Tab-separated table of N, CA and C in Angstrom:
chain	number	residue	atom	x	y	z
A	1	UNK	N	0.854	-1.172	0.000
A	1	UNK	CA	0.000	0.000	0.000
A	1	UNK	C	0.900	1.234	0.000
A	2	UNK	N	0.743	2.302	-0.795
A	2	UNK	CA	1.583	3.407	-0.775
A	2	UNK	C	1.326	4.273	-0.042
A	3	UNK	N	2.176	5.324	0.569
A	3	UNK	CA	1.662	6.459	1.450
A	3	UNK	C	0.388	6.946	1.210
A	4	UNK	N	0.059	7.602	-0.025
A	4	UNK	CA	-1.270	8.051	0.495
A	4	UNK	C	-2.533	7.300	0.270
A	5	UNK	N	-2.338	5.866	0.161
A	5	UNK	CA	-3.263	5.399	0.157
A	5	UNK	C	-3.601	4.959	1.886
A	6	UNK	N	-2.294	4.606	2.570
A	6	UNK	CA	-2.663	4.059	3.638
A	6	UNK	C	-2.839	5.406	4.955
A	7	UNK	N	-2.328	6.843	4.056
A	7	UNK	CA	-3.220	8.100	4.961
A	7	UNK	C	-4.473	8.057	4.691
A	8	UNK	N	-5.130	8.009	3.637
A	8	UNK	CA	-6.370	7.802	3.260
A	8	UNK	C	-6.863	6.907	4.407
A	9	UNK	N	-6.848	5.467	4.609
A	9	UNK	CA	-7.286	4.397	5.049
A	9	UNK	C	-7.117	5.134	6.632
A	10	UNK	N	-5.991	5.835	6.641
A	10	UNK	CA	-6.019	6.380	8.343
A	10	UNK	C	-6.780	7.062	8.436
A	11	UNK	N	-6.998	7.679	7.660
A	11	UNK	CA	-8.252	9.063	7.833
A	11	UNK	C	-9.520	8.229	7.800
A	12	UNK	N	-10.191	7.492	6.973
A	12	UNK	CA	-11.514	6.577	7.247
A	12	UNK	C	-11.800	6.278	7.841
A	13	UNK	N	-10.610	5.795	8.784
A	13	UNK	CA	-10.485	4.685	9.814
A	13	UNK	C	-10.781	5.565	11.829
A	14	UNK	N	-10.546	7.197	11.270
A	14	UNK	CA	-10.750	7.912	12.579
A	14	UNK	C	-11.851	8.319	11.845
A	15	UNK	N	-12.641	8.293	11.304
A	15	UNK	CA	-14.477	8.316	11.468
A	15	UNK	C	-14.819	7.625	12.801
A	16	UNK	N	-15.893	8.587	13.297
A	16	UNK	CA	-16.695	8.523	14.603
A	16	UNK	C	-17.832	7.065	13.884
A	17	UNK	N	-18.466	7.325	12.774
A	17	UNK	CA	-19.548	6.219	12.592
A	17	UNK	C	-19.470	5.882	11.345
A	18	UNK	N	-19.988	4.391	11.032
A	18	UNK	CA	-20.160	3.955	10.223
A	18	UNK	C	-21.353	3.392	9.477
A	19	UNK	N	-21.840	3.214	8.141
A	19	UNK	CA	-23.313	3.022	7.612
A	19	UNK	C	-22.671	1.398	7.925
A	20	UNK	N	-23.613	0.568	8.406
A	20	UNK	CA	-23.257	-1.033	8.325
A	20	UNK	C	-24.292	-1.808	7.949
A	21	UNK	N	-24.082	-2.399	7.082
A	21	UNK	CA	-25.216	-3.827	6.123
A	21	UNK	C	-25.191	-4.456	6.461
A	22	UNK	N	-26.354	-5.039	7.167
A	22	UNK	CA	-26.540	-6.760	7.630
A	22	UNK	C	-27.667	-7.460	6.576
A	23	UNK	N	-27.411	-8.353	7.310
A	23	UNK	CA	-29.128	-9.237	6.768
A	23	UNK	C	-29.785	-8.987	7.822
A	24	UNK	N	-31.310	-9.001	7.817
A	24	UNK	CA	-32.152	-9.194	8.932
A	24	UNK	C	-33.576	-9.987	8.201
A	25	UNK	N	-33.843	-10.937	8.650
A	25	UNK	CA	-35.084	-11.540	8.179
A	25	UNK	C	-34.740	-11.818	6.756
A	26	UNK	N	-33.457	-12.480	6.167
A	26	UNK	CA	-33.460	-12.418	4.836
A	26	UNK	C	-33.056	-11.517	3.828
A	27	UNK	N	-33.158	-10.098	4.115
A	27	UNK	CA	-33.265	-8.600	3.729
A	27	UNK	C	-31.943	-7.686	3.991
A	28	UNK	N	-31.336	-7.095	2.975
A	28	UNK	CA	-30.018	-6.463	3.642
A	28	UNK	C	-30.929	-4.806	4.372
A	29	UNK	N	-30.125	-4.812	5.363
A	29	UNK	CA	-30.531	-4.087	6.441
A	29	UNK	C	-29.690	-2.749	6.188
A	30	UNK	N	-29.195	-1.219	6.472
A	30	UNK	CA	-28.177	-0.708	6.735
A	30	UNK	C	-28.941	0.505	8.356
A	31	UNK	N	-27.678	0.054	8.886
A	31	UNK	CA	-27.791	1.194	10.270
A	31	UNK	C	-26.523	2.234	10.376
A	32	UNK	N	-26.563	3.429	10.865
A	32	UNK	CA	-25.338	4.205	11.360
A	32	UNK	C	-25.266	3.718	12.965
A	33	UNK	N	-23.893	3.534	13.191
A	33	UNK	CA	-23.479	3.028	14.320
A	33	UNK	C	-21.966	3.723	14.589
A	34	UNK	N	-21.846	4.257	16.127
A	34	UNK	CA	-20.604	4.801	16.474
A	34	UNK	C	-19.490	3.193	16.508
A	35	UNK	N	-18.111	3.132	16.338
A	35	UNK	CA	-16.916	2.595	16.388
A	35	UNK	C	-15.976	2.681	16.582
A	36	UNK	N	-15.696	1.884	17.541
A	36	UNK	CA	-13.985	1.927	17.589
A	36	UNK	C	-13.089	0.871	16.997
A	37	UNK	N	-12.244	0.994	17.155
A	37	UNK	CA	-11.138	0.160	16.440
A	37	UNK	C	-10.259	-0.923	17.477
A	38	UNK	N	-10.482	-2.454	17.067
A	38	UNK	CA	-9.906	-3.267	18.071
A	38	UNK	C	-8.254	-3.075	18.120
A	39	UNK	N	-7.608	-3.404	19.024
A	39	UNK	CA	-6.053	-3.004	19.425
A	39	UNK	C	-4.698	-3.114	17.981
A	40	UNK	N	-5.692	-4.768	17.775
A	40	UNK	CA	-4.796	-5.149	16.015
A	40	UNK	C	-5.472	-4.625	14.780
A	41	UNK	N	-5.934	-3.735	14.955
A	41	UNK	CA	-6.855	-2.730	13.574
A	41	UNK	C	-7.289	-4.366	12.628
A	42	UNK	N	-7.605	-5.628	13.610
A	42	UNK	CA	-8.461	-6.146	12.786
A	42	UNK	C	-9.807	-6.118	12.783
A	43	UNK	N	-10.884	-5.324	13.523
A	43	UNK	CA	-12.044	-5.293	13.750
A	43	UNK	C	-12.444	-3.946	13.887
A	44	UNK	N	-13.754	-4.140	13.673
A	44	UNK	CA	-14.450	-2.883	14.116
A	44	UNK	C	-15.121	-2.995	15.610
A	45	UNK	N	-15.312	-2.376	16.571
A	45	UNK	CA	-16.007	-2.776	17.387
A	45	UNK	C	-17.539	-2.035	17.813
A	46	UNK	N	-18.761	-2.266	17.847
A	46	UNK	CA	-19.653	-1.732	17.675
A	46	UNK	C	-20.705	-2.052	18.886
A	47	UNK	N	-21.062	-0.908	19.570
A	47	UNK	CA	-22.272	-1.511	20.899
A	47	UNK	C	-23.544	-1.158	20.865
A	48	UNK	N	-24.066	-2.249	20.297
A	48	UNK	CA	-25.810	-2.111	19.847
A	48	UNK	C	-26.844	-2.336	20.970
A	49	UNK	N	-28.221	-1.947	20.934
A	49	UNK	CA	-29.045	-1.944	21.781
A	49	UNK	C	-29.815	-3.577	21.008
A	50	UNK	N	-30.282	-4.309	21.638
A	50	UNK	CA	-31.189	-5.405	21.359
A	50	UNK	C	-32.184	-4.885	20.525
A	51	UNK	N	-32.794	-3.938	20.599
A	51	UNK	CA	-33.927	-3.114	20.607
A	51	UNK	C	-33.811	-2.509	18.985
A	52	UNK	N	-32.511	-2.841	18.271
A	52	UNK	CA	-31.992	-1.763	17.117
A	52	UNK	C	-32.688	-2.921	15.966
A	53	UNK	N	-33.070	-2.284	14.528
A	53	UNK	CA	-33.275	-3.513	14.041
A	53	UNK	C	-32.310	-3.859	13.425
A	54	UNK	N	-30.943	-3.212	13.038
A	54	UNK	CA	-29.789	-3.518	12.672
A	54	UNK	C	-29.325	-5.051	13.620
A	55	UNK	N	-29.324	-4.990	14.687
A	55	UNK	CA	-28.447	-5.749	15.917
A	55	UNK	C	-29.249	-7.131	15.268
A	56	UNK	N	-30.362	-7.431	14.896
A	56	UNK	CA	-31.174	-8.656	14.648
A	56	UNK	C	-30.069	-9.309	13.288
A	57	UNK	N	-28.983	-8.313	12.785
A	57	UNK	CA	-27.850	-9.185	11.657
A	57	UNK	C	-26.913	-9.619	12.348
A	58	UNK	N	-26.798	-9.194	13.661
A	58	UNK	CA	-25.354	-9.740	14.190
A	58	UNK	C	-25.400	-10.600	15.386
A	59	UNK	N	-25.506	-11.523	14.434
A	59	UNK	CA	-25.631	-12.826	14.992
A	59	UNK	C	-24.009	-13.362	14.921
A	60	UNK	N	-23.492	-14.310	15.775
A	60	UNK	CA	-22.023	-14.956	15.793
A	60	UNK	C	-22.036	-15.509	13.989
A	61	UNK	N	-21.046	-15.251	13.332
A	61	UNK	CA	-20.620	-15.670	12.260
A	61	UNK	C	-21.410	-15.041	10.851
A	62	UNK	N	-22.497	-13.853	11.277
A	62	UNK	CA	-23.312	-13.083	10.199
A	62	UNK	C	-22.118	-12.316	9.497
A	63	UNK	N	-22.372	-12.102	8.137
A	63	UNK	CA	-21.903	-11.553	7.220
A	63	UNK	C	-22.348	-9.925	7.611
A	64	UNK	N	-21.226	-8.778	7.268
A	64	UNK	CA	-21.416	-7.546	7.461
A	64	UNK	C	-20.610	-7.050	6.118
A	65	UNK	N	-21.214	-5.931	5.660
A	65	UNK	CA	-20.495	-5.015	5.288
A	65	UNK	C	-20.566	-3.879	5.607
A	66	UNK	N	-19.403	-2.678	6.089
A	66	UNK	CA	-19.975	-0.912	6.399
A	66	UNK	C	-18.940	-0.468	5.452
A	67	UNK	N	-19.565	0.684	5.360
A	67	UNK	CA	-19.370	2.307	4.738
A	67	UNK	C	-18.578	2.938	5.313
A	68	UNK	N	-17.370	3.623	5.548
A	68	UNK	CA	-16.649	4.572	5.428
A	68	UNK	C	-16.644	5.993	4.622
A	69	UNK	N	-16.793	6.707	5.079
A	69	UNK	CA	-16.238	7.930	3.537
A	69	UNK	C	-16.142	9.141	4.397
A	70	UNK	N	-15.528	10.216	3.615
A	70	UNK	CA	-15.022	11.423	3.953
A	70	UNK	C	-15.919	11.999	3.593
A	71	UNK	N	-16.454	13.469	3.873
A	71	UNK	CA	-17.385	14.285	3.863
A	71	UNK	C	-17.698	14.815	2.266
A	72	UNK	N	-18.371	14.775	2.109
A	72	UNK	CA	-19.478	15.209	0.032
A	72	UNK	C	-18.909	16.863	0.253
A	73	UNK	N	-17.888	17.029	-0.522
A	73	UNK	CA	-17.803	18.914	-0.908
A	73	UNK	C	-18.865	19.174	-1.815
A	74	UNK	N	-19.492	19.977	-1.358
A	74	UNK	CA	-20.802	20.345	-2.152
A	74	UNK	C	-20.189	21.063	-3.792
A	75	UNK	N	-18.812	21.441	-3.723
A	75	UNK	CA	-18.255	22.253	-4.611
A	75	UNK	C	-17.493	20.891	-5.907
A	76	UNK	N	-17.370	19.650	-5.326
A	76	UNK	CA	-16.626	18.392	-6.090
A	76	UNK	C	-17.380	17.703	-6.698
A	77	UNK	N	-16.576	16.807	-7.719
A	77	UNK	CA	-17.495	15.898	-7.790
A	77	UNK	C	-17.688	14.638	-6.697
A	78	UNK	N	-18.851	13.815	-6.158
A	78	UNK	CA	-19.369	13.259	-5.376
A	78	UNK	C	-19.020	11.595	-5.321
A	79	UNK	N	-18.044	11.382	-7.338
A	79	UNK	CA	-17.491	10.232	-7.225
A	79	UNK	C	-16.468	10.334	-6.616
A	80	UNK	N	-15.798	11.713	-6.165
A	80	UNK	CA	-14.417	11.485	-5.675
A	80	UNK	C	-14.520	11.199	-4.299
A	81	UNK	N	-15.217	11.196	-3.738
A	81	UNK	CA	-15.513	11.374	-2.144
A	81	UNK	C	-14.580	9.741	-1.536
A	82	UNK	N	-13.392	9.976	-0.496
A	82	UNK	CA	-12.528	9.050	-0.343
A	82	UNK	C	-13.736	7.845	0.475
A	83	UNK	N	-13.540	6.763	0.182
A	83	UNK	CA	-14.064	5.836	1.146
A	83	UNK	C	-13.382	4.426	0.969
A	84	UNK	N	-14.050	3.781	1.865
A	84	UNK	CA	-13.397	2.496	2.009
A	84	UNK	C	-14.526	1.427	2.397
A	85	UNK	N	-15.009	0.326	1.796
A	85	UNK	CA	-16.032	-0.358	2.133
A	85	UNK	C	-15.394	-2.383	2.467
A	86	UNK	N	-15.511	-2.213	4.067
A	86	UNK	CA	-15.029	-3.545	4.702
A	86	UNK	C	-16.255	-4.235	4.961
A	87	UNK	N	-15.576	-5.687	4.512
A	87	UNK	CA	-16.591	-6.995	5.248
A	87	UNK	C	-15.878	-7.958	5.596
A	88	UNK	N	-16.747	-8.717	6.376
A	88	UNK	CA	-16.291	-9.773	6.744
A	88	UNK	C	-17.579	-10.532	8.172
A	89	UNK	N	-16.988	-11.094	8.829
A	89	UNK	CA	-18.111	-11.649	9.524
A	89	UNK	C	-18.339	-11.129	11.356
A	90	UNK	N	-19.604	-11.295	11.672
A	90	UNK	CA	-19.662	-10.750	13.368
A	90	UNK	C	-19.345	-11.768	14.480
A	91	UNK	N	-18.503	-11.147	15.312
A	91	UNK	CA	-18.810	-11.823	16.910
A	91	UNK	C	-19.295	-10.907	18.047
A	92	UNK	N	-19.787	-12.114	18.437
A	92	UNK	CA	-20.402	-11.241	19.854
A	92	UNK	C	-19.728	-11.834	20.995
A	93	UNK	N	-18.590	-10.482	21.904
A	93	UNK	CA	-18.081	-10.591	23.047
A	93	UNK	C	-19.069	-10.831	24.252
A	94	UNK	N	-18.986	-11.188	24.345
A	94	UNK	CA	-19.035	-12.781	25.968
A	94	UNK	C	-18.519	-11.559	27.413
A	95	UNK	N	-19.646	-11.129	27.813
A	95	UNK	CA	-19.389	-10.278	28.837
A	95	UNK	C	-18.445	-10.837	29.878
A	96	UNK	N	-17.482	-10.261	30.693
A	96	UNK	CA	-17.010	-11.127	31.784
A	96	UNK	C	-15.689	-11.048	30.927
A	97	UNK	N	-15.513	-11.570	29.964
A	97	UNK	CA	-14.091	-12.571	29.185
A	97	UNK	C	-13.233	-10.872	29.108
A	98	UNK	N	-11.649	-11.379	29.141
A	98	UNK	CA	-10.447	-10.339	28.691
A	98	UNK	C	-10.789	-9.747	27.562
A	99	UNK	N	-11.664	-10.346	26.385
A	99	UNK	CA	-11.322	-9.640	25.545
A	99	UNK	C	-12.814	-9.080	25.573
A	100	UNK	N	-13.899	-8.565	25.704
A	100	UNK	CA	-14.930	-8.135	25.947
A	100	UNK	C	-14.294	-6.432	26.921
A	101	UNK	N	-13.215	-7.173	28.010
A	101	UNK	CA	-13.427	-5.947	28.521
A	101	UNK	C	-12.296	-4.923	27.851
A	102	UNK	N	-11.162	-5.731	27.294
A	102	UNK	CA	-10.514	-5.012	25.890
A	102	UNK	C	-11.202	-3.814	24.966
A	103	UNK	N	-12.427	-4.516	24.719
A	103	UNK	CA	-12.964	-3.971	23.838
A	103	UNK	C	-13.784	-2.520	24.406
A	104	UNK	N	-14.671	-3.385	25.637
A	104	UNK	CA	-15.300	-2.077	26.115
A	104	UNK	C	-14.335	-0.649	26.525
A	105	UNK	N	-13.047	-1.225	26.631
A	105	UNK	CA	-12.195	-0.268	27.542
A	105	UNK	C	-11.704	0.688	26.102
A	106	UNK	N	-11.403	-0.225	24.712
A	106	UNK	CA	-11.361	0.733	23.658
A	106	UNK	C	-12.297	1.636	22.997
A	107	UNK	N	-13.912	0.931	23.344
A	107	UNK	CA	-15.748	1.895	23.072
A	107	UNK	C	-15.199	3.041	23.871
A	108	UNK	N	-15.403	3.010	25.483
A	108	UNK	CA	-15.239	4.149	25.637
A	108	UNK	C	-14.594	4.879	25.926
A	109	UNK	N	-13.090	4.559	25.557
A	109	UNK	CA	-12.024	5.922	25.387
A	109	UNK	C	-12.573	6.553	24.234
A	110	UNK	N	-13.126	6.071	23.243
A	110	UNK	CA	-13.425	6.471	21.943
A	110	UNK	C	-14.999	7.905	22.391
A	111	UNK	N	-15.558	6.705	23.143
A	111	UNK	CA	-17.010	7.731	23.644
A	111	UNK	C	-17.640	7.221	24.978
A	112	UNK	N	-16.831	8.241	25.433
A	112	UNK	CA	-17.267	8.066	27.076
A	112	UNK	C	-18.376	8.512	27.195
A	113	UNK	N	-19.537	9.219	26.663
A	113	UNK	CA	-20.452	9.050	27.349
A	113	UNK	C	-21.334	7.732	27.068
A	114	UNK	N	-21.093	7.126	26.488
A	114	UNK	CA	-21.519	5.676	26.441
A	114	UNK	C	-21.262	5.014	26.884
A	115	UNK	N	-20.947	4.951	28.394
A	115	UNK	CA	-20.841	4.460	29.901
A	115	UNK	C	-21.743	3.753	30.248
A	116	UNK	N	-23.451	4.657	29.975
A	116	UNK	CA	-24.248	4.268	30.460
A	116	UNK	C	-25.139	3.272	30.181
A	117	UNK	N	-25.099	3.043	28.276
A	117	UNK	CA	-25.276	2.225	27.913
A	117	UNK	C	-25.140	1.040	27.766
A	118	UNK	N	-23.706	0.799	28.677
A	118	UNK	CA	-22.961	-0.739	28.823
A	118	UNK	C	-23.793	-1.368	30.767
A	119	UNK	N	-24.695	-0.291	31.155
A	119	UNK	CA	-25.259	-0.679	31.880
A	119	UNK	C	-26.568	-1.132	31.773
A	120	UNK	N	-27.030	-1.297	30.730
A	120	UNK	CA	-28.679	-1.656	29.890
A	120	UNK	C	-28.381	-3.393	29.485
A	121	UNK	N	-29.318	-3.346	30.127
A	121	UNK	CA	-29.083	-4.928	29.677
A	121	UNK	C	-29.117	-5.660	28.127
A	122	UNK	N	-29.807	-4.519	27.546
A	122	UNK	CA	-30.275	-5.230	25.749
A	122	UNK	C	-29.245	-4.643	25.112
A	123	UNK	N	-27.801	-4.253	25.211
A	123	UNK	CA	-27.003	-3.466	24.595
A	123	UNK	C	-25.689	-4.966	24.881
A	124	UNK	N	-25.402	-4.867	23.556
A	124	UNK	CA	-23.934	-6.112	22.927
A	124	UNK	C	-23.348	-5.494	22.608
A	125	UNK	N	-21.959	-5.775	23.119
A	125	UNK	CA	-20.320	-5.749	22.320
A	125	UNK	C	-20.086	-6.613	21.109
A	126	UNK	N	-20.112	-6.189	19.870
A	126	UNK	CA	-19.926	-6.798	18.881
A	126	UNK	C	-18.407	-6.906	18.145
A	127	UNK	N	-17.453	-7.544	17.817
A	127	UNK	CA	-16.502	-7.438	17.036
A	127	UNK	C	-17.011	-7.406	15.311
A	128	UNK	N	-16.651	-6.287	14.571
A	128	UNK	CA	-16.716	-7.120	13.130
A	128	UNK	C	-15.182	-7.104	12.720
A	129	UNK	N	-15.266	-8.583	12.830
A	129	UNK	CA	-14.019	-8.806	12.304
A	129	UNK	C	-13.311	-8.256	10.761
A	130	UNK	N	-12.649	-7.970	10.259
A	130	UNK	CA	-12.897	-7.726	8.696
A	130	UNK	C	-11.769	-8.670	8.151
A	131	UNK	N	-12.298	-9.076	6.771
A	131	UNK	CA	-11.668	-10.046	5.757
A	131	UNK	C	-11.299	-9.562	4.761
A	132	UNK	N	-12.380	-8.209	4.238
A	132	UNK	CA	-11.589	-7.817	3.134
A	132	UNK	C	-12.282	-6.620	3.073
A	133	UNK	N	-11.744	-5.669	2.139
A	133	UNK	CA	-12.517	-4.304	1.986
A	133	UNK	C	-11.877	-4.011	0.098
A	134	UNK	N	-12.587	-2.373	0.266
A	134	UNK	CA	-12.055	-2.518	-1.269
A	134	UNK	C	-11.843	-0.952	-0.829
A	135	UNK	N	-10.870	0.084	-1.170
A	135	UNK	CA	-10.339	1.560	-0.908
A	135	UNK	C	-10.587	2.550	-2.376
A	136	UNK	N	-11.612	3.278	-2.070
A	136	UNK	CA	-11.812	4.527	-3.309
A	136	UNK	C	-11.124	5.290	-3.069
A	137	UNK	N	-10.046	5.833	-3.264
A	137	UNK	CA	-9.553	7.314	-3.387
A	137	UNK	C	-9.546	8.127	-4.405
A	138	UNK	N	-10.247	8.054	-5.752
A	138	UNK	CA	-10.596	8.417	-6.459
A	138	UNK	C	-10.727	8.343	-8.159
A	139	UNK	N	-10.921	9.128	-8.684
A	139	UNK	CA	-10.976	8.374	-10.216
A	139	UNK	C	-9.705	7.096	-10.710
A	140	UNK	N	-9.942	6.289	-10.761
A	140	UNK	CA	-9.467	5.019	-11.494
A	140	UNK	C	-7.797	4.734	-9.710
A	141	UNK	N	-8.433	5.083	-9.145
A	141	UNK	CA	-7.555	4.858	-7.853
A	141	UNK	C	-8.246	3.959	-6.487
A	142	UNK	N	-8.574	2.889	-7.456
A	142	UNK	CA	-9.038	2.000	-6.368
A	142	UNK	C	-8.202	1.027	-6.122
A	143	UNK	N	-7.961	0.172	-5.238
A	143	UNK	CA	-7.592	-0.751	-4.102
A	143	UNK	C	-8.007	-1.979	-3.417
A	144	UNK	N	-7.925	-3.313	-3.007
A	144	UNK	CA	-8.026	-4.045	-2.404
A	144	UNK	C	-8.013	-3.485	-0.972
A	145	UNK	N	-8.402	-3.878	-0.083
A	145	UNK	CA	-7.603	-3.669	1.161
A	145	UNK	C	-8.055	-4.737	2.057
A	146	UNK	N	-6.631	-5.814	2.627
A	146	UNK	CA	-6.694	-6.652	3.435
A	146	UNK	C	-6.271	-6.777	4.649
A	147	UNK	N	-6.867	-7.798	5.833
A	147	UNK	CA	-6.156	-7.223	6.782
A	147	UNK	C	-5.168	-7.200	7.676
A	148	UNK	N	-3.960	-7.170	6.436
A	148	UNK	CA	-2.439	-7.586	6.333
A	148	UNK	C	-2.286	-5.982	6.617
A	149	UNK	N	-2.859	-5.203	5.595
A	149	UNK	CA	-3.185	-3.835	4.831
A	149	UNK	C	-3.315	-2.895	6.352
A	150	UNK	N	-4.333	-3.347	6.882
A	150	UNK	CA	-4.976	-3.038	8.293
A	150	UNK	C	-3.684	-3.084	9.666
A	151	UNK	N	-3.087	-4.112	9.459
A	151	UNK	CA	-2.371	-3.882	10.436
A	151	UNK	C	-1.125	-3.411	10.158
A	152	UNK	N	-0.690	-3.037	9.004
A	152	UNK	CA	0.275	-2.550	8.523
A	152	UNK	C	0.438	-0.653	9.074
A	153	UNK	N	-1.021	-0.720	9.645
A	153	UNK	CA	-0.957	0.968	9.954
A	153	UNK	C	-0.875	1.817	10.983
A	154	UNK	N	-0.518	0.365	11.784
A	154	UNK	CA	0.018	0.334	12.930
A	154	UNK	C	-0.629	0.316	14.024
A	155	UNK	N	-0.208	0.532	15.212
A	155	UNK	CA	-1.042	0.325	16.130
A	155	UNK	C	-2.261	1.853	16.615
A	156	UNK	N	-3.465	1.586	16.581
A	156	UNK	CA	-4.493	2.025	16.858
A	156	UNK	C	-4.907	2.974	17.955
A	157	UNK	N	-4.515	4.178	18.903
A	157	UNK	CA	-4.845	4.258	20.043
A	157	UNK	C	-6.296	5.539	20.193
C-alpha cells in the first residue's frame, strides 16, 4: 500500500460512525453506528441496543459489510468522495471474558459518554471482524484492502 493510500485508510479509519449492512429476516438491512477500532486494527467494534433492528444481523458468524467515507464537498465531484467499504463476519463478546473488557475499555475511550449504555441490559459488544474491503480514493484509484493492509498501519490508540 503506498503512502497516500494508507493516509487515506487512516483518515476513514478515525471516522466517529459507520453506515453497516446486515441481513435481517433475509433482507439487507443498513444502520449508522458509532466505532472503535480493536487493538490489532483487525475489527471494528460496535455496541448495539437489542432493541436496534440492525443488531437482529449480528448474529455470531453473520456476514457484514460498512461504509466509510469522507465528507461530500458540495463544490466536487461526489465520485471522488474518499471511502473504504469492509466486510467480513460478526462476533459477539461474551461479557465477563479479557477480551470483551478489551474492547469495552477501547468503546469508551473512543465515547465516554456511552458508559451508560454498557449498563442496559439489551445493549452487545460486537466485534466485526474484517476479511476484506475494497479503498476509493478516487478516479481510477481503487484498491483491495486486506487485513495484512490493516495492520500494517500500525497500532491504533
Amino acid at each position: 500500500m503506498n503512502s497516500d493510500d494508507a493516509s487515506l485508510l487512516r483518515q476513514l479509519l478515525d471516522q466517529r460512525v459507520l453506515s453497516l449492512g446486515v441481513l435481517v429476516d433475509g433482507a439487507p438491512y443498513v444502520g449508522l453506528l458509532p466505532f472503535a477500532l480493536s487493538g490489532d486494527l483487525q475489527a471494528l467494534l460496535v455496541h448495539a441496543s437489542g432493541l436496534a433492528r440492525h443488531t437482529r444481523g449480528l448474529g455470531d458468524g453473520a456476514p457484514w459489510s460498512a461504509l466509510l467515507h469522507l465528507p461530500d464537498d458540495p463544490a466536487g465531484d461526489p465520485l471522488q468522495v474518499g471511502r473504504v467499504t469492509l466486510s467480513g463476519e460478526v462476533r459477539r463478546l461474551a461479557e465477563g471474558t479479557p477480551e470483551h473488557e478489551a474492547a469495552k475499555a477501547r468503546f469508551l475511550a473512543r465515547f465516554p459518554d456511552a458508559a451508560r449504555t454498557f449498563e442496559l441490559a439489551d445493549f452487545g459488544l460486537y466485534a466485526l471482524r474484517v476479511r476484506a474491503g475494497r479503498l476509493v480514493a478516487g478516479f481510477a484509484r481503487a484498491r483491495d484492502v486486506s487485513p495484512g493492509d490493516l495492520a500494517s498501519l500500525g497500532r491504533s490508540d
